[in-house]
Amino acid sequence: MLAAVVHLEGTSVTVHLTPMEGEGSEELAGVTDPKEPGPIIPELKELAWGAGSFIVFALLMRFFLYPRLKKGMDARYHGIRSAHESADAERAAARAEVAEYEAQLAAIKAEAARKVDDARATLEAERAAAMADVNAEMSAQRSAAMAEAEAAKAAVRDQIAAAVGDVAGRAGELATGRRPSDDVVTRVVQEVMAR
């Protein structure tokens, strides 16, 4: 057995271990025997069991577990790859459908624009024809009204000319004391009314 000897010198402490004589000296001699292996060094049978279990596990991994793992990984990879390819195919099909839809939409829009333009042209032609008819009717009515107005003017003009001639003749008679001739009065009245 070991005994500890402690020395105090100021602030430093020194500890020495010394073997004790008596009962515990055999135990101390057994522990420090250099012929026996250390407590952390494995024995040969432990090394054999460890190496054997490692070799069995390596063979099990190489021939049984790894091929199954590889097959599962390959199946997963091929599944993902096929999903990507089908997604790309569906995306391309969707783009083709969108392009076809847009082409049909453009054709429908062009057809609608053509129909609107045709309707607009037809409406414009009908409006122009209606305006021409209305203008012709208005022109005819205007001509008829002007002819009636001219006829009324002419009828009234003769009456006015006759009335003015009578008044002018009477005024000339009152002013001069004799009646002027009807030809002179008519000529003067026509000149005045022509202005």
PDB file of C-alpha atoms in Angstrom:
ATOM      1  CA  MET A   1       0.000   0.000   0.000  1.00  0.00           C
ATOM      2  CA  LEU A   2       1.103   3.579  -0.624  1.00  0.00           C
ATOM      3  CA  ALA A   3       1.422   6.321   1.963  1.00  0.00           C
ATOM      4  CA  ALA A   4       1.242  10.007   1.114  1.00  0.00           C
ATOM      5  CA  VAL A   5       3.768  12.395   2.647  1.00  0.00           C
ATOM      6  CA  VAL A   6       2.793  16.083   2.438  1.00  0.00           C
ATOM      7  CA  HIS A   7       5.345  18.905   2.879  1.00  0.00           C
ATOM      8  CA  LEU A   8       4.262  22.559   3.368  1.00  0.00           C
ATOM      9  CA  GLU A   9       6.811  25.235   2.596  1.00  0.00           C
ATOM     10  CA  GLY A  10       5.301  28.710   2.523  1.00  0.00           C
ATOM     11  CA  THR A  11       2.637  28.752  -0.127  1.00  0.00           C
ATOM     12  CA  SER A  12       3.736  25.577  -1.940  1.00  0.00           C
ATOM     13  CA  VAL A  13       2.553  22.065  -1.132  1.00  0.00           C
ATOM     14  CA  THR A  14       4.539  18.944  -2.095  1.00  0.00           C
ATOM     15  CA  VAL A  15       3.053  15.423  -1.978  1.00  0.00           C
ATOM     16  CA  HIS A  16       5.223  12.237  -2.132  1.00  0.00           C
ATOM     17  CA  LEU A  17       3.885   8.691  -2.291  1.00  0.00           C
ATOM     18  CA  THR A  18       5.958   6.089  -0.492  1.00  0.00           C
ATOM     19  CA  PRO A  19       5.275   2.355  -0.200  1.00  0.00           C
ATOM     20  CA  MET A  20       4.381   1.059   3.243  1.00  0.00           C
ATOM     21  CA  GLU A  21       5.860  -2.066   4.608  1.00  0.00           C
ATOM     22  CA  GLY A  22       3.598  -4.834   5.777  1.00  0.00           C
ATOM     23  CA  GLU A  23       0.375  -6.336   4.386  1.00  0.00           C
ATOM     24  CA  GLY A  24      -0.168  -4.114   1.393  1.00  0.00           C
ATOM     25  CA  SER A  25       3.274  -4.520  -0.085  1.00  0.00           C
ATOM     26  CA  GLU A  26       2.253  -7.711  -1.937  1.00  0.00           C
ATOM     27  CA  GLU A  27      -0.665  -5.925  -3.619  1.00  0.00           C
ATOM     28  CA  LEU A  28       1.629  -3.124  -4.688  1.00  0.00           C
ATOM     29  CA  ALA A  29       4.107  -5.555  -6.117  1.00  0.00           C
ATOM     30  CA  GLY A  30       1.323  -7.346  -8.079  1.00  0.00           C
ATOM     31  CA  VAL A  31       0.022  -4.163  -9.621  1.00  0.00           C
ATOM     32  CA  THR A  32       3.346  -2.913 -10.801  1.00  0.00           C
ATOM     33  CA  ASP A  33       4.481  -6.214 -12.369  1.00  0.00           C
ATOM     34  CA  PRO A  34       5.776  -5.374 -15.861  1.00  0.00           C
ATOM     35  CA  LYS A  35       5.143  -8.888 -17.196  1.00  0.00           C
ATOM     36  CA  GLU A  36       1.348  -8.580 -17.055  1.00  0.00           C
ATOM     37  CA  PRO A  37      -0.463  -6.615 -19.827  1.00  0.00           C
ATOM     38  CA  GLY A  38      -1.944  -3.185 -19.134  1.00  0.00           C
ATOM     39  CA  PRO A  39      -5.643  -2.780 -18.348  1.00  0.00           C
ATOM     40  CA  ILE A  40      -6.431  -0.964 -21.628  1.00  0.00           C
ATOM     41  CA  ILE A  41      -4.632  -3.331 -24.001  1.00  0.00           C
ATOM     42  CA  PRO A  42      -7.137  -5.887 -25.480  1.00  0.00           C
ATOM     43  CA  GLU A  43      -6.515  -9.586 -25.236  1.00  0.00           C
ATOM     44  CA  LEU A  44      -5.985 -11.785 -28.274  1.00  0.00           C
ATOM     45  CA  LYS A  45      -9.424 -13.437 -28.080  1.00  0.00           C
ATOM     46  CA  GLU A  46     -11.082  -9.980 -27.905  1.00  0.00           C
ATOM     47  CA  LEU A  47      -9.178  -8.988 -31.039  1.00  0.00           C
ATOM     48  CA  ALA A  48     -10.279 -12.226 -32.775  1.00  0.00           C
ATOM     49  CA  TRP A  49     -13.956 -11.674 -31.894  1.00  0.00           C
ATOM     50  CA  GLY A  50     -13.801  -8.043 -33.040  1.00  0.00           C
ATOM     51  CA  ALA A  51     -12.086  -8.953 -36.320  1.00  0.00           C
ATOM     52  CA  GLY A  52     -14.512 -11.835 -36.934  1.00  0.00           C
ATOM     53  CA  SER A  53     -17.587  -9.711 -36.302  1.00  0.00           C
ATOM     54  CA  PHE A  54     -16.170  -6.968 -38.555  1.00  0.00           C
ATOM     55  CA  ILE A  55     -15.520  -9.449 -41.372  1.00  0.00           C
ATOM     56  CA  VAL A  56     -19.024 -10.957 -41.004  1.00  0.00           C
ATOM     57  CA  PHE A  57     -20.587  -7.482 -41.001  1.00  0.00           C
ATOM     58  CA  ALA A  58     -18.464  -6.416 -44.025  1.00  0.00           C
ATOM     59  CA  LEU A  59     -19.489  -9.553 -45.957  1.00  0.00           C
ATOM     60  CA  LEU A  60     -23.123  -9.039 -44.945  1.00  0.00           C
ATOM     61  CA  MET A  61     -22.947  -5.425 -46.131  1.00  0.00           C
ATOM     62  CA  ARG A  62     -21.163  -6.350 -49.395  1.00  0.00           C
ATOM     63  CA  PHE A  63     -23.392  -9.222 -50.482  1.00  0.00           C
ATOM     64  CA  PHE A  64     -26.756  -8.564 -48.859  1.00  0.00           C
ATOM     65  CA  LEU A  65     -27.390  -5.081 -47.458  1.00  0.00           C
ATOM     66  CA  TYR A  66     -25.546  -2.862 -49.977  1.00  0.00           C
ATOM     67  CA  PRO A  67     -27.130  -4.448 -53.108  1.00  0.00           C
ATOM     68  CA  ARG A  68     -30.595  -3.941 -51.604  1.00  0.00           C
ATOM     69  CA  LEU A  69     -29.695  -0.359 -50.680  1.00  0.00           C
ATOM     70  CA  LYS A  70     -28.274   0.236 -54.187  1.00  0.00           C
ATOM     71  CA  LYS A  71     -31.372  -1.281 -55.801  1.00  0.00           C
ATOM     72  CA  GLY A  72     -33.623   0.953 -53.687  1.00  0.00           C
ATOM     73  CA  MET A  73     -31.543   4.035 -54.525  1.00  0.00           C
ATOM     74  CA  ASP A  74     -31.592   3.164 -58.251  1.00  0.00           C
ATOM     75  CA  ALA A  75     -35.366   2.617 -58.149  1.00  0.00           C
ATOM     76  CA  ARG A  76     -35.805   5.956 -56.396  1.00  0.00           C
ATOM     77  CA  TYR A  77     -33.509   7.676 -58.911  1.00  0.00           C
ATOM     78  CA  HIS A  78     -35.376   6.148 -61.869  1.00  0.00           C
ATOM     79  CA  GLY A  79     -38.711   7.083 -60.283  1.00  0.00           C
ATOM     80  CA  ILE A  80     -37.601  10.684 -59.827  1.00  0.00           C
ATOM     81  CA  ARG A  81     -36.139  10.754 -63.365  1.00  0.00           C
ATOM     82  CA  SER A  82     -39.364   9.366 -64.874  1.00  0.00           C
ATOM     83  CA  ALA A  83     -41.407  11.853 -62.832  1.00  0.00           C
ATOM     84  CA  HIS A  84     -39.223  14.685 -64.187  1.00  0.00           C
ATOM     85  CA  GLU A  85     -39.582  13.386 -67.749  1.00  0.00           C
ATOM     86  CA  SER A  86     -43.359  13.033 -67.428  1.00  0.00           C
ATOM     87  CA  ALA A  87     -43.542  16.524 -65.902  1.00  0.00           C
ATOM     88  CA  ASP A  88     -41.491  17.891 -68.821  1.00  0.00           C
ATOM     89  CA  ALA A  89     -43.762  16.090 -71.296  1.00  0.00           C
ATOM     90  CA  GLU A  90     -46.879  17.428 -69.580  1.00  0.00           C
ATOM     91  CA  ARG A  91     -45.370  20.921 -69.501  1.00  0.00           C
ATOM     92  CA  ALA A  92     -44.599  20.708 -73.244  1.00  0.00           C
ATOM     93  CA  ALA A  93     -48.127  19.419 -73.928  1.00  0.00           C
ATOM     94  CA  ALA A  94     -49.591  22.243 -71.853  1.00  0.00           C
ATOM     95  CA  ARG A  95     -47.476  24.788 -73.738  1.00  0.00           C
ATOM     96  CA  ALA A  96     -48.657  23.301 -77.044  1.00  0.00           C
ATOM     97  CA  GLU A  97     -52.271  23.510 -75.857  1.00  0.00           C
ATOM     98  CA  VAL A  98     -51.736  27.123 -74.766  1.00  0.00           C
ATOM     99  CA  ALA A  99     -50.191  27.963 -78.157  1.00  0.00           C
ATOM    100  CA  GLU A 100     -53.112  26.264 -79.939  1.00  0.00           C
ATOM    101  CA  TYR A 101     -55.583  28.104 -77.703  1.00  0.00           C
ATOM    102  CA  GLU A 102     -53.860  31.420 -78.383  1.00  0.00           C
ATOM    103  CA  ALA A 103     -53.909  30.721 -82.141  1.00  0.00           C
ATOM    104  CA  GLN A 104     -57.630  29.893 -81.975  1.00  0.00           C
ATOM    105  CA  LEU A 105     -58.219  32.996 -79.864  1.00  0.00           C
ATOM    106  CA  ALA A 106     -56.335  35.149 -82.380  1.00  0.00           C
ATOM    107  CA  ALA A 107     -58.389  33.634 -85.233  1.00  0.00           C
ATOM    108  CA  ILE A 108     -61.626  34.269 -83.326  1.00  0.00           C
ATOM    109  CA  LYS A 109     -60.553  37.835 -82.548  1.00  0.00           C
ATOM    110  CA  ALA A 110     -59.666  38.409 -86.212  1.00  0.00           C
ATOM    111  CA  GLU A 111     -63.039  36.968 -87.292  1.00  0.00           C
ATOM    112  CA  ALA A 112     -64.849  39.137 -84.736  1.00  0.00           C
ATOM    113  CA  ALA A 113     -62.923  42.223 -85.883  1.00  0.00           C
ATOM    114  CA  ARG A 114     -63.756  41.391 -89.510  1.00  0.00           C
ATOM    115  CA  LYS A 115     -67.438  40.990 -88.643  1.00  0.00           C
ATOM    116  CA  VAL A 116     -67.419  44.255 -86.693  1.00  0.00           C
ATOM    117  CA  ASP A 117     -65.721  46.012 -89.620  1.00  0.00           C
ATOM    118  CA  ASP A 118     -68.244  44.500 -92.056  1.00  0.00           C
ATOM    119  CA  ALA A 119     -71.117  45.567 -89.816  1.00  0.00           C
ATOM    120  CA  ARG A 120     -69.581  49.016 -89.461  1.00  0.00           C
ATOM    121  CA  ALA A 121     -69.166  49.307 -93.251  1.00  0.00           C
ATOM    122  CA  THR A 122     -72.748  48.090 -93.810  1.00  0.00           C
ATOM    123  CA  LEU A 123     -74.035  50.522 -91.207  1.00  0.00           C
ATOM    124  CA  GLU A 124     -72.012  53.347 -92.755  1.00  0.00           C
ATOM    125  CA  ALA A 125     -73.358  52.484 -96.224  1.00  0.00           C
ATOM    126  CA  GLU A 126     -76.921  52.351 -94.885  1.00  0.00           C
ATOM    127  CA  ARG A 127     -76.382  55.641 -93.072  1.00  0.00           C
ATOM    128  CA  ALA A 128     -74.920  57.239 -96.201  1.00  0.00           C
ATOM    129  CA  ALA A 129     -77.862  55.931 -98.275  1.00  0.00           C
ATOM    130  CA  ALA A 130     -80.335  57.170 -95.678  1.00  0.00           C
ATOM    131  CA  MET A 131     -78.559  60.534 -95.542  1.00  0.00           C
ATOM    132  CA  ALA A 132     -78.619  60.738 -99.351  1.00  0.00           C
ATOM    133  CA  ASP A 133     -82.346  59.895 -99.357  1.00  0.00           C
ATOM    134  CA  VAL A 134     -83.025  62.443 -96.623  1.00  0.00           C
ATOM    135  CA  ASN A 135     -80.886  65.057 -98.379  1.00  0.00           C
ATOM    136  CA  ALA A 136     -82.642  64.366-101.690  1.00  0.00           C
ATOM    137  CA  GLU A 137     -86.036  64.577 -99.998  1.00  0.00           C
ATOM    138  CA  MET A 138     -85.010  67.753 -98.181  1.00  0.00           C
ATOM    139  CA  SER A 139     -83.678  69.203-101.439  1.00  0.00           C
ATOM    140  CA  ALA A 140     -86.932  68.338-103.199  1.00  0.00           C
ATOM    141  CA  GLN A 141     -88.941  69.826-100.354  1.00  0.00           C
ATOM    142  CA  ARG A 142     -86.690  72.892-100.341  1.00  0.00           C
ATOM    143  CA  SER A 143     -87.070  73.281-104.103  1.00  0.00           C
ATOM    144  CA  ALA A 144     -90.838  72.879-103.805  1.00  0.00           C
ATOM    145  CA  ALA A 145     -90.939  75.353-100.917  1.00  0.00           C
ATOM    146  CA  MET A 146     -88.770  77.802-102.844  1.00  0.00           C
ATOM    147  CA  ALA A 147     -90.963  77.406-105.915  1.00  0.00           C
ATOM    148  CA  GLU A 148     -94.037  78.002-103.774  1.00  0.00           C
ATOM    149  CA  ALA A 149     -92.340  80.975-102.139  1.00  0.00           C
ATOM    150  CA  GLU A 150     -91.341  82.342-105.537  1.00  0.00           C
ATOM    151  CA  ALA A 151     -94.883  81.792-106.826  1.00  0.00           C
ATOM    152  CA  ALA A 152     -96.275  83.451-103.719  1.00  0.00           C
ATOM    153  CA  LYS A 153     -93.746  86.252-104.102  1.00  0.00           C
ATOM    154  CA  ALA A 154     -94.628  86.642-107.737  1.00  0.00           C
ATOM    155  CA  ALA A 155     -98.336  86.647-106.912  1.00  0.00           C
ATOM    156  CA  VAL A 156     -97.834  89.074-104.094  1.00  0.00           C
ATOM    157  CA  ARG A 157     -95.337  91.125-106.127  1.00  0.00           C
ATOM    158  CA  ASP A 158     -97.897  91.756-108.813  1.00  0.00           C
ATOM    159  CA  GLN A 159    -100.405  92.729-106.152  1.00  0.00           C
ATOM    160  CA  ILE A 160     -97.820  94.907-104.366  1.00  0.00           C
ATOM    161  CA  ALA A 161     -96.711  96.438-107.657  1.00  0.00           C
ATOM    162  CA  ALA A 162    -100.332  97.217-108.501  1.00  0.00           C
ATOM    163  CA  ALA A 163    -100.941  98.656-105.026  1.00  0.00           C
ATOM    164  CA  VAL A 164     -97.696 100.678-105.133  1.00  0.00           C
ATOM    165  CA  GLY A 165     -98.578 101.844-108.649  1.00  0.00           C
ATOM    166  CA  ASP A 166    -102.009 103.022-107.463  1.00  0.00           C
ATOM    167  CA  VAL A 167    -100.493 104.779-104.439  1.00  0.00           C
ATOM    168  CA  ALA A 168     -97.694 106.343-106.547  1.00  0.00           C
ATOM    169  CA  GLY A 169    -100.162 107.456-109.219  1.00  0.00           C
ATOM    170  CA  ARG A 170    -102.455 108.984-106.620  1.00  0.00           C
ATOM    171  CA  ALA A 171     -99.472 110.654-104.878  1.00  0.00           C
ATOM    172  CA  GLY A 172     -98.261 112.033-108.219  1.00  0.00           C
ATOM    173  CA  GLU A 173    -101.772 113.231-108.976  1.00  0.00           C
ATOM    174  CA  LEU A 174    -102.017 114.965-105.614  1.00  0.00           C
ATOM    175  CA  ALA A 175     -98.565 116.488-106.018  1.00  0.00           C
ATOM    176  CA  THR A 176     -98.849 117.675-109.607  1.00  0.00           C
ATOM    177  CA  GLY A 177    -102.543 117.945-110.036  1.00  0.00           C
ATOM    178  CA  ARG A 178    -102.708 115.494-112.918  1.00  0.00           C
ATOM    179  CA  ARG A 179    -102.421 111.727-113.020  1.00  0.00           C
ATOM    180  CA  PRO A 180     -99.183 110.291-114.519  1.00  0.00           C
ATOM    181  CA  SER A 181     -99.489 107.631-117.243  1.00  0.00           C
ATOM    182  CA  ASP A 182     -99.786 103.991-116.155  1.00  0.00           C
ATOM    183  CA  ASP A 183     -96.741 102.958-118.243  1.00  0.00           C
ATOM    184  CA  VAL A 184     -94.455 105.439-116.449  1.00  0.00           C
ATOM    185  CA  VAL A 185     -95.755 104.428-113.008  1.00  0.00           C
ATOM    186  CA  THR A 186     -95.357 100.683-113.795  1.00  0.00           C
ATOM    187  CA  ARG A 187     -91.804 101.185-115.100  1.00  0.00           C
ATOM    188  CA  VAL A 188     -90.734 103.192-112.017  1.00  0.00           C
ATOM    189  CA  VAL A 189     -92.317 100.666-109.617  1.00  0.00           C
ATOM    190  CA  GLN A 190     -90.549  97.718-111.363  1.00  0.00           C
ATOM    191  CA  GLU A 191     -87.171  99.506-111.214  1.00  0.00           C
ATOM    192  CA  VAL A 192     -87.610 100.215-107.501  1.00  0.00           C
ATOM    193  CA  MET A 193     -88.741  96.641-106.707  1.00  0.00           C
ATOM    194  CA  ALA A 194     -85.914  95.121-108.779  1.00  0.00           C
ATOM    195  CA  ARG A 195     -83.282  96.638-106.492  1.00  0.00           C
TER     196      ARG A 195
END
